[in-house]
Amino acid sequence: MADGDAGRLTDMPSAPAGPTAGVGSWIERRAAIAPDRLALVSGGRSLSYAELAGRIRRLANGLRGLGVGRGDRVAWLGPNHPAFLEAFFASNLAGAAIAPVNHRLRPDEVRAVLDDTEPAVAIVHDVRGVDAMAGSVRRRIVVEDGTDEGAAGGLVYEALVAESPDHLIEASAGMDDLCMLPHTSGTTGAPKGIMLTHANLTWNVVNLLSCVDFRADDVTIAIAPFFRVGGTGVNVLPVLFLGGTVIVPEDPAPDELLQLMQRHRVTVGFGNPDGLDALVRSPLWPSVDLSSIRFVLTGGAPVPERLIRTYGERGVALVQGYGLSEAAPFVMVLDPARARDKIGAAGRPAMFVDVRIVDPDGGDAKPGATGELLVRGPNVMAGYWNRPDDTRRVLSADGWLRTGDAARRDDDGDLWIVGRVADRFVSAGLPVDPGDVERVLLDHPAIADAGVTVLPASFDGGSDAVVALVVLSEPGAAAEQDVLAFGRARLATHQAPTAVRFVDRLPRTSVGKLIRSDLRPLAASLPPP
């Protein structure tokens, strides 16, 4: 990407020949095949594919009437809601890209993302979202029922849908045009806009269907937040692509999610391990009927064996995998039949994904050695929005994406993600990948969660300390010496923790990833047990 091309797509190699219909037309085409099939359910309301297609057409025409056209962005700010999916497809149909914003950010952070995105229109869930925007957005549409235009400072979503014409729009976006512009979590710097094209999202679905058992009659539930790529890309878009049903919870509380899964006979799901563990802790877990569920995809953090075992006891397979937003997001998956033998493994790449593990010099790492994971395929992003230098740092001219994740391949050909390359530290003169240590600690029956960091020699007056921050399954379930002995018996000397700090919870992002930058100061602030 040339410096003068900031905010435009990089000159990427052409994607393999494939579908020519942009994402915006998916629901219309699915409605032509099976108009009466159930598409969306939320609260007491449900929409068939024909009804959903009609609402998308009207919203797309309404957006066009507000001046939204090809190359524009439509921002979304709010929790999961059916209106997001309507806005996603309608924006694409109008030629624009949907730009979801993390509504959990501070108001100044929301404004910074919006200033970077420069949306033509923003759709917000309620008035608080409008307040957070301040002057960042010129035209605003408010979803929350009962909000009038004067109070919200914007148009009313349902009124715009109802009053806009219902006629087909000739798709104006090509497969290489921008389709979605989410932002990174910002845990390692300012959030960066990720440019995902129609081709990226389409090939992501194709990749999932190539190795995951999605079916046309599937029912899924939207647990992960829509402002993350995985919130739609892992289970929602594949199910809608095939003509299945998506349940959008009004309340994301574990009790409510379990009741919805039982009531609607959910068949497939997706969630990070932390969220799936919250379901297990619900008082409804022992009695709720989960017999309809074939599998739940999970990733973003190591999956504890006890969680796989707990779901397995209810007849639900947890399918471990790996992805990242820059890959739209799916990269690889582990065969469920080997889940218990390969706790923590990411598996093998999808059909249209290539992977490499490289050493610091850029050459292929030796078998079994740890290196940086590179990913290439038609699902890989076009670049970072308005950040040509960042794009060049991670995306090579021949399409290889530097993930920043440390990985290794085992003798069976499965890949393991052992942490971030930048998180590797040295202990006793040897490198340690914290993910390797955490995976071992999670095998301890009393440990519910674990994070590993290193503190300098001044911490205890001796050598550098490998510190394990541990969340116990219940208070008092293990002592420090129990954890230390467990680690020494299973890890190399330089890897084994030399100190333990017990905490109630670990700092994690909304998708369950450890915020490793918080671990060291947290460990340093806590007294010995």
Coordinates of C-alpha atoms in Angstrom, one line a residue:
M1 CA 0.0 0.0 0.0
A2 CA 1.5 3.3 -1.0
D3 CA 1.4 6.1 1.6
G4 CA -1.0 8.0 -0.5
D5 CA -3.4 5.1 -0.5
A6 CA -4.2 5.2 3.2
G7 CA -7.7 4.1 3.8
R8 CA -7.9 2.1 0.6
L9 CA -7.4 -1.6 0.0
T10 CA -3.9 -2.9 -0.6
D11 CA -2.8 -4.2 -3.9
M12 CA -3.3 -7.8 -3.0
P13 CA -3.0 -10.8 -5.3
S14 CA -6.4 -11.8 -6.7
A15 CA -8.3 -14.3 -4.7
P16 CA -9.1 -17.7 -6.2
A17 CA -12.0 -17.6 -8.6
G18 CA -15.2 -18.1 -6.6
P19 CA -18.6 -16.7 -5.9
T20 CA -19.4 -13.4 -7.5
A21 CA -22.4 -12.4 -5.3
G22 CA -21.4 -9.9 -2.6
V23 CA -22.3 -10.7 1.0
G24 CA -25.2 -8.2 0.9
S25 CA -27.2 -10.4 -1.4
W26 CA -26.9 -13.6 0.7
I27 CA -30.3 -13.3 2.5
E28 CA -32.1 -12.2 -0.7
R29 CA -30.8 -15.3 -2.5
R30 CA -31.6 -17.6 0.4
A31 CA -35.1 -16.2 0.6
A32 CA -35.5 -17.0 -3.1
I33 CA -34.6 -20.6 -2.3
A34 CA -36.6 -21.1 0.9
P35 CA -38.7 -18.0 1.8
D36 CA -40.6 -19.5 4.7
R37 CA -37.7 -20.9 6.6
L38 CA -37.0 -19.4 10.0
A39 CA -34.0 -17.0 9.9
L40 CA -33.8 -14.9 13.1
V41 CA -35.4 -15.2 16.5
S42 CA -35.0 -12.7 19.3
G43 CA -37.3 -12.3 22.3
G44 CA -40.9 -12.9 21.1
R45 CA -40.1 -12.0 17.6
S46 CA -39.1 -14.2 14.7
L47 CA -38.4 -13.5 11.0
S48 CA -38.5 -15.9 8.0
Y49 CA -35.9 -15.4 5.3
A50 CA -38.5 -13.6 3.2
E51 CA -39.4 -11.2 6.0
L52 CA -35.7 -10.6 6.8
A53 CA -34.9 -10.0 3.2
G54 CA -37.7 -7.5 3.0
R55 CA -36.4 -5.6 6.0
I56 CA -32.9 -5.6 4.6
R57 CA -34.1 -4.2 1.3
R58 CA -36.0 -1.4 3.0
L59 CA -33.1 -0.6 5.3
A60 CA -30.7 -0.5 2.4
N61 CA -33.0 1.9 0.5
G62 CA -33.3 4.0 3.7
L63 CA -29.5 4.2 3.9
R64 CA -29.3 5.1 0.3
G65 CA -31.8 7.9 1.0
L66 CA -29.4 9.2 3.7
G67 CA -26.6 9.4 1.1
V68 CA -24.9 6.1 1.9
G69 CA -23.2 4.6 -1.1
R70 CA -20.3 2.6 -2.4
G71 CA -17.2 2.9 -0.3
D72 CA -18.9 4.4 2.7
R73 CA -19.0 3.0 6.2
V74 CA -22.0 2.4 8.5
A75 CA -21.1 2.2 12.1
W76 CA -22.8 0.0 14.7
L77 CA -22.6 0.7 18.4
G78 CA -24.5 -1.5 20.9
P79 CA -24.9 -5.0 22.2
N80 CA -26.0 -8.0 20.1
H81 CA -29.3 -7.3 18.5
P82 CA -31.1 -8.5 15.3
A83 CA -30.8 -5.0 14.0
F84 CA -27.0 -5.5 13.7
L85 CA -27.5 -8.4 11.3
E86 CA -30.0 -6.4 9.3
A87 CA -27.6 -3.4 9.2
F88 CA -24.7 -5.7 8.2
F89 CA -26.5 -7.0 5.1
A90 CA -28.2 -3.7 4.3
S91 CA -25.0 -1.7 4.4
N92 CA -23.3 -4.2 2.1
L93 CA -26.3 -4.2 -0.2
A94 CA -26.1 -0.4 -0.4
G95 CA -22.4 -0.7 -1.3
A96 CA -21.1 0.3 2.1
A97 CA -19.2 -1.6 4.8
I98 CA -20.4 -2.3 8.3
A99 CA -18.1 -0.9 11.0
P100 CA -19.0 -2.4 14.4
V101 CA -17.6 -0.5 17.5
N102 CA -17.0 -2.1 20.9
H103 CA -19.8 -0.5 23.0
R104 CA -17.9 -1.4 26.1
L105 CA -15.2 1.1 25.4
R106 CA -14.9 4.4 27.2
P107 CA -16.7 7.3 25.4
D108 CA -13.3 8.8 24.4
E109 CA -12.2 5.5 23.0
V110 CA -15.5 5.1 21.1
R111 CA -15.0 8.6 19.6
A112 CA -11.4 7.7 18.6
V113 CA -12.6 4.6 16.7
L114 CA -15.4 6.6 15.0
D115 CA -13.0 9.4 14.1
D116 CA -10.8 6.8 12.4
T117 CA -13.7 5.1 10.7
E118 CA -15.5 8.3 9.5
P119 CA -18.9 6.6 9.0
A120 CA -21.5 8.2 6.8
V121 CA -24.2 7.0 9.3
A122 CA -24.1 5.4 12.7
I123 CA -26.7 3.0 14.1
V124 CA -26.8 3.0 17.9
H125 CA -28.7 0.8 20.3
D126 CA -29.9 3.5 22.6
V127 CA -29.4 7.2 23.5
R128 CA -26.3 6.5 25.6
G129 CA -24.6 5.5 22.4
V130 CA -25.5 8.8 20.8
D131 CA -24.1 10.6 23.8
A132 CA -20.8 8.7 23.5
M133 CA -20.5 9.8 19.9
A134 CA -20.6 13.5 20.6
G135 CA -19.8 15.2 17.3
S136 CA -18.1 12.3 15.6
V137 CA -21.0 11.3 13.5
R138 CA -23.3 13.5 11.4
R139 CA -26.3 11.1 10.9
R140 CA -27.5 8.8 13.6
I141 CA -30.2 6.1 13.7
V142 CA -31.4 4.8 17.1
V143 CA -32.7 1.3 17.5
E144 CA -34.2 1.3 21.0
D145 CA -38.0 1.2 20.9
G146 CA -39.8 4.2 22.2
T147 CA -37.1 6.7 21.5
D148 CA -38.3 9.7 19.7
E149 CA -36.1 11.7 17.3
G150 CA -35.9 14.8 19.5
A151 CA -34.6 12.8 22.6
A152 CA -32.1 10.8 20.6
G153 CA -30.8 13.3 18.3
G154 CA -31.2 10.9 15.4
L155 CA -33.7 8.9 13.3
V156 CA -35.7 6.0 14.7
Y157 CA -34.6 2.7 13.2
E158 CA -38.0 1.0 12.9
A159 CA -39.5 4.1 11.4
L160 CA -36.7 4.2 8.8
V161 CA -37.3 0.5 7.9
A162 CA -41.1 0.9 7.8
E163 CA -41.1 4.1 5.7
S164 CA -38.4 3.2 3.1
P165 CA -39.3 1.7 -0.2
D166 CA -39.2 -2.1 -0.7
H167 CA -37.5 -2.6 -4.0
L168 CA -34.5 -4.5 -5.1
I169 CA -31.2 -2.7 -5.2
E170 CA -28.7 -3.7 -7.8
A171 CA -25.6 -4.6 -5.9
S172 CA -22.9 -2.0 -6.3
A173 CA -20.1 -3.7 -4.4
G174 CA -17.6 -6.1 -5.9
M175 CA -16.0 -9.1 -4.1
D176 CA -12.8 -7.1 -3.5
D177 CA -14.7 -4.1 -2.0
L178 CA -14.7 -3.5 1.7
C179 CA -17.4 -5.4 3.5
M180 CA -16.6 -5.1 7.2
L181 CA -14.4 -2.8 9.2
P182 CA -14.0 -4.0 12.8
H183 CA -11.2 -2.8 15.1
T184 CA -8.7 -4.8 17.0
S185 CA -9.1 -4.9 20.8
G186 CA -6.3 -2.4 21.4
T187 CA -4.7 -4.4 24.2
T188 CA -1.3 -3.9 22.6
G189 CA -1.7 -0.4 21.2
A190 CA -4.4 1.8 19.7
P191 CA -7.2 -0.1 18.0
K192 CA -6.6 -0.7 14.3
G193 CA -9.3 -1.0 11.7
I194 CA -9.2 -4.4 9.9
M195 CA -10.3 -4.2 6.2
L196 CA -12.3 -7.4 5.4
T197 CA -13.6 -7.6 1.9
H198 CA -16.7 -9.5 0.6
A199 CA -14.3 -12.1 -0.7
N200 CA -12.6 -12.5 2.7
L201 CA -15.9 -13.2 4.5
T202 CA -17.2 -15.4 1.7
W203 CA -14.1 -17.6 1.7
N204 CA -14.2 -17.7 5.5
V205 CA -17.5 -19.4 5.3
V206 CA -16.3 -21.7 2.6
N207 CA -13.4 -22.7 4.8
L208 CA -15.6 -23.4 7.7
L209 CA -18.0 -25.5 5.6
S210 CA -15.0 -27.5 4.3
C211 CA -14.1 -28.9 7.7
V212 CA -16.9 -28.3 10.2
D213 CA -20.2 -30.1 10.2
F214 CA -22.6 -27.3 9.6
R215 CA -26.0 -28.3 8.2
A216 CA -28.9 -26.5 6.4
D217 CA -31.3 -27.1 9.3
D218 CA -28.9 -25.9 12.1
V219 CA -30.0 -23.6 14.8
T220 CA -27.3 -21.5 16.5
I221 CA -27.2 -18.9 19.2
A222 CA -25.2 -15.7 19.1
I223 CA -23.2 -15.7 22.3
A224 CA -20.0 -13.9 21.2
P225 CA -20.2 -10.1 20.7
F226 CA -21.0 -9.0 17.2
F227 CA -18.4 -6.2 17.4
R228 CA -15.8 -9.0 17.2
V229 CA -15.2 -10.8 13.9
G230 CA -15.8 -14.2 15.5
G231 CA -19.2 -13.1 16.8
T232 CA -20.6 -13.4 13.3
G233 CA -17.8 -15.2 11.3
V234 CA -17.6 -18.5 13.2
N235 CA -21.2 -19.6 13.5
V236 CA -23.7 -16.9 12.6
L237 CA -22.8 -16.3 8.9
P238 CA -22.2 -20.0 8.1
V239 CA -25.7 -20.9 9.5
L240 CA -27.4 -18.0 7.6
F241 CA -25.4 -19.0 4.4
L242 CA -26.9 -22.5 4.6
G243 CA -30.4 -21.3 5.5
G244 CA -30.5 -22.2 9.2
T245 CA -31.7 -20.2 12.2
V246 CA -29.9 -17.7 14.4
I247 CA -31.1 -17.0 17.9
V248 CA -30.1 -13.5 19.2
P249 CA -30.5 -13.4 23.0
E250 CA -31.9 -10.3 24.6
D251 CA -30.1 -11.1 27.8
P252 CA -26.6 -12.6 27.6
A253 CA -26.8 -14.0 31.2
P254 CA -25.8 -17.7 31.4
D255 CA -29.3 -18.7 32.8
E256 CA -31.0 -17.0 29.9
L257 CA -28.6 -18.5 27.3
L258 CA -29.2 -22.1 28.6
Q259 CA -32.9 -21.6 28.6
L260 CA -32.8 -20.4 25.0
M261 CA -30.6 -23.3 24.0
Q262 CA -33.2 -25.7 25.4
R263 CA -36.3 -23.9 24.1
H264 CA -35.1 -23.5 20.5
R265 CA -33.2 -26.8 20.3
V266 CA -29.9 -25.2 19.4
T267 CA -27.7 -27.6 17.4
V268 CA -24.3 -25.7 17.0
G269 CA -22.7 -22.9 18.9
F270 CA -19.5 -20.8 19.4
G271 CA -18.0 -19.3 22.5
N272 CA -14.7 -18.6 24.2
P273 CA -13.7 -21.0 27.1
D274 CA -14.4 -18.3 29.7
G275 CA -18.0 -17.8 28.5
L276 CA -18.6 -21.6 28.1
D277 CA -17.3 -22.1 31.7
A278 CA -19.9 -19.5 32.9
L279 CA -22.6 -21.7 31.5
V280 CA -21.3 -24.6 33.5
R281 CA -21.4 -22.5 36.7
S282 CA -25.1 -21.7 36.2
P283 CA -27.5 -23.4 38.6
L284 CA -29.5 -24.5 35.5
W285 CA -26.6 -26.5 34.1
P286 CA -27.4 -29.9 35.7
S287 CA -31.0 -29.9 34.6
V288 CA -31.1 -28.1 31.2
D289 CA -31.7 -30.2 28.1
L290 CA -28.8 -29.9 25.8
S291 CA -29.4 -33.1 23.8
S292 CA -30.0 -31.2 20.6
I293 CA -26.4 -29.7 20.5
R294 CA -23.9 -31.5 18.2
F295 CA -20.9 -29.3 18.9
V296 CA -19.7 -26.0 20.2
L297 CA -16.7 -24.3 18.5
T298 CA -14.3 -22.6 20.9
G299 CA -11.0 -20.8 20.8
G300 CA -9.3 -17.6 21.7
A301 CA -7.7 -19.2 24.8
P302 CA -6.6 -22.6 26.0
V303 CA -9.5 -25.0 26.6
P304 CA -9.1 -26.7 30.0
E305 CA -9.5 -30.5 30.0
R306 CA -12.1 -30.3 32.7
L307 CA -14.3 -28.1 30.4
I308 CA -14.0 -30.5 27.6
R309 CA -14.9 -33.3 30.0
T310 CA -17.8 -31.4 31.5
Y311 CA -19.4 -30.7 28.2
G312 CA -18.6 -34.2 27.0
E313 CA -20.6 -35.6 30.0
R314 CA -23.6 -33.8 28.6
G315 CA -23.0 -35.2 25.1
V316 CA -21.7 -31.9 23.7
A317 CA -18.4 -31.9 21.8
L318 CA -16.2 -28.9 22.2
V319 CA -14.4 -28.3 18.9
Q320 CA -11.1 -26.5 19.4
G321 CA -9.8 -24.2 16.8
Y322 CA -7.8 -21.1 16.0
G323 CA -8.5 -17.9 14.2
L324 CA -7.8 -14.2 14.3
S325 CA -9.7 -11.1 13.1
E326 CA -7.2 -10.4 10.3
A327 CA -8.2 -13.8 8.8
A328 CA -12.0 -13.2 9.0
P329 CA -11.4 -15.1 11.4
F330 CA -11.2 -18.9 10.8
V331 CA -7.8 -20.6 10.2
M332 CA -7.7 -24.1 11.6
V333 CA -9.7 -26.6 13.7
L334 CA -9.0 -29.8 15.7
D335 CA -10.9 -33.0 14.9
P336 CA -13.3 -33.5 17.8
A337 CA -12.4 -37.2 17.9
R338 CA -9.0 -36.2 19.1
A339 CA -10.1 -33.4 21.5
R340 CA -9.1 -35.1 24.7
D341 CA -5.8 -36.4 23.4
K342 CA -4.9 -32.9 22.1
I343 CA -6.0 -30.5 24.8
G344 CA -5.1 -27.0 23.7
A345 CA -4.1 -27.9 20.1
A346 CA -5.4 -25.7 17.3
G347 CA -5.5 -28.5 14.8
R348 CA -5.0 -28.3 11.1
P349 CA -5.7 -25.5 8.6
A350 CA -8.9 -25.3 6.6
M351 CA -9.0 -26.3 2.9
F352 CA -8.2 -22.8 1.5
V353 CA -5.7 -21.7 4.1
D354 CA -1.9 -22.1 4.0
V355 CA 0.2 -21.9 7.1
R356 CA 3.9 -21.7 7.9
I357 CA 5.9 -21.6 11.1
V358 CA 9.1 -19.5 10.7
D359 CA 12.2 -18.9 12.8
P360 CA 13.4 -15.4 13.6
D361 CA 15.4 -15.3 10.3
G362 CA 12.2 -16.0 8.3
G363 CA 13.1 -19.5 7.3
D364 CA 10.9 -22.5 8.0
A365 CA 11.2 -23.6 11.6
K366 CA 12.5 -27.2 12.2
P367 CA 9.8 -29.8 13.0
G368 CA 8.8 -29.5 16.7
A369 CA 10.5 -26.1 17.0
T370 CA 8.5 -23.0 18.0
G371 CA 8.3 -20.1 15.6
E372 CA 5.9 -17.4 14.4
L373 CA 2.8 -18.6 12.6
L374 CA 2.2 -17.2 9.1
V375 CA -1.2 -17.5 7.4
R376 CA -2.1 -17.1 3.7
G377 CA -5.4 -17.5 1.9
P378 CA -8.4 -15.6 0.3
N379 CA -9.8 -15.0 3.8
V380 CA -6.8 -12.9 4.9
M381 CA -7.6 -9.2 5.3
A382 CA -6.7 -6.6 2.7
G383 CA -4.8 -4.5 5.3
Y384 CA -5.3 -2.1 8.2
W385 CA -7.4 0.9 7.6
N386 CA -5.4 4.1 7.2
R387 CA -2.3 2.3 8.4
P388 CA 0.0 1.5 5.5
D389 CA 3.1 1.1 7.6
D390 CA 1.4 -1.4 10.0
T391 CA 0.0 -3.2 6.9
R392 CA 3.5 -3.6 5.4
R393 CA 4.8 -4.9 8.7
V394 CA 2.4 -7.8 8.9
L395 CA 1.4 -8.5 5.3
S396 CA 4.0 -9.6 2.7
A397 CA 3.7 -8.8 -1.0
D398 CA 2.8 -12.5 -1.7
G399 CA 0.0 -12.5 0.9
W400 CA 1.6 -14.1 4.0
L401 CA 0.1 -12.6 7.2
R402 CA 2.4 -12.4 10.2
T403 CA 0.1 -13.4 13.1
G404 CA 2.5 -12.6 15.9
D405 CA 1.5 -15.9 17.5
A406 CA 4.1 -18.4 18.5
A407 CA 3.3 -21.9 17.3
R408 CA 4.7 -25.4 16.7
R409 CA 3.7 -28.5 14.8
D410 CA 3.7 -31.9 16.5
D411 CA 4.6 -35.3 15.0
D412 CA 1.0 -35.8 13.9
G413 CA 0.8 -32.6 11.9
D414 CA -1.4 -30.7 14.4
L415 CA -0.5 -27.1 15.3
W416 CA -0.2 -25.7 18.8
I417 CA -0.5 -22.0 19.6
V418 CA 1.8 -21.4 22.6
G419 CA 1.4 -17.7 23.1
R420 CA 2.4 -14.4 21.4
V421 CA 5.9 -14.1 20.0
A422 CA 6.3 -10.9 22.0
D423 CA 5.2 -12.6 25.2
R424 CA 8.1 -15.1 25.2
F425 CA 10.5 -14.5 28.1
V426 CA 13.8 -16.0 29.2
S427 CA 14.2 -18.0 32.4
A428 CA 17.5 -19.6 33.5
G429 CA 18.9 -18.5 30.1
L430 CA 16.3 -20.4 28.1
P431 CA 13.1 -19.2 26.3
V432 CA 9.7 -19.9 27.8
D433 CA 6.4 -19.6 26.0
P434 CA 3.8 -18.9 28.7
G435 CA 1.1 -20.8 26.9
D436 CA 3.0 -24.0 27.3
V437 CA 3.2 -23.5 31.1
E438 CA -0.5 -22.5 31.4
R439 CA -1.6 -25.5 29.4
V440 CA 0.1 -27.8 31.9
L441 CA -1.2 -26.0 34.9
L442 CA -4.8 -26.2 33.6
D443 CA -4.5 -30.0 33.9
H444 CA -4.5 -29.6 37.7
P445 CA -8.0 -30.6 38.9
A446 CA -8.2 -27.6 41.3
I447 CA -7.1 -24.9 38.8
A448 CA -9.9 -23.2 36.8
D449 CA -7.7 -20.6 35.1
A450 CA -4.0 -19.7 34.9
G451 CA -1.7 -17.0 33.5
V452 CA 2.1 -17.0 33.6
T453 CA 4.5 -14.1 33.6
V454 CA 8.0 -13.4 34.8
L455 CA 9.3 -11.0 37.4
P456 CA 12.9 -9.8 37.6
A457 CA 15.5 -11.0 40.1
S458 CA 14.7 -8.1 42.5
F459 CA 11.3 -9.7 43.1
D460 CA 12.7 -12.2 45.6
G461 CA 16.4 -11.3 45.8
G462 CA 17.4 -14.3 43.6
S463 CA 17.0 -15.2 40.0
D464 CA 14.1 -14.2 37.7
A465 CA 10.8 -15.7 39.0
V466 CA 8.3 -17.5 36.8
V467 CA 5.1 -16.6 38.5
A468 CA 1.8 -18.4 38.0
L469 CA -1.4 -16.4 38.6
V470 CA -4.0 -19.0 39.4
V471 CA -7.7 -19.1 39.8
L472 CA -8.9 -22.0 41.8
S473 CA -12.0 -24.0 41.1
E474 CA -13.1 -23.3 44.7
P475 CA -11.4 -21.4 47.6
G476 CA -8.7 -23.4 49.3
A477 CA -8.7 -26.2 46.7
A478 CA -4.9 -26.1 46.4
A479 CA -2.0 -24.5 48.2
E480 CA 1.1 -22.8 46.6
Q481 CA 3.3 -25.8 47.2
D482 CA 0.7 -28.1 45.5
V483 CA 0.9 -26.0 42.4
L484 CA 4.7 -25.7 42.4
A485 CA 5.1 -29.4 42.8
F486 CA 2.6 -30.1 40.0
G487 CA 4.6 -27.8 37.7
R488 CA 8.0 -29.3 38.6
A489 CA 6.8 -32.8 37.9
R490 CA 5.6 -31.9 34.4
L491 CA 7.7 -29.1 33.1
A492 CA 11.4 -28.4 32.4
T493 CA 13.3 -26.7 35.2
H494 CA 13.3 -23.3 33.4
Q495 CA 9.6 -23.5 32.6
A496 CA 8.3 -24.5 36.0
P497 CA 6.7 -21.7 38.1
T498 CA 8.8 -20.7 41.1
A499 CA 6.0 -18.6 42.7
V500 CA 2.2 -18.7 42.8
R501 CA -0.3 -15.9 43.3
F502 CA -4.0 -16.8 43.8
V503 CA -6.5 -14.4 42.2
D504 CA -10.3 -14.4 41.8
R505 CA -10.1 -13.8 38.1
L506 CA -7.6 -13.1 35.4
P507 CA -7.7 -10.0 33.1
R508 CA -9.2 -11.1 29.8
T509 CA -10.7 -9.4 26.8
S510 CA -14.3 -9.7 25.8
V511 CA -13.5 -12.7 23.8
G512 CA -11.5 -14.4 26.6
K513 CA -7.9 -13.6 25.6
L514 CA -5.5 -13.0 28.4
I515 CA -4.4 -9.4 28.7
R516 CA -0.8 -10.3 29.3
S517 CA 0.4 -6.8 29.7
D518 CA -1.6 -6.7 33.0
L519 CA -0.2 -10.0 34.4
R520 CA 3.3 -8.7 35.4
P521 CA 2.0 -5.6 37.4
L522 CA -0.7 -7.8 39.0
A523 CA 1.8 -10.4 40.1
A524 CA 4.1 -7.8 41.5
S525 CA 1.3 -6.2 43.5
L526 CA 0.2 -9.4 45.3
P527 CA 1.7 -10.7 48.5
P528 CA 2.8 -14.4 48.8
P529 CA -0.1 -16.7 49.8

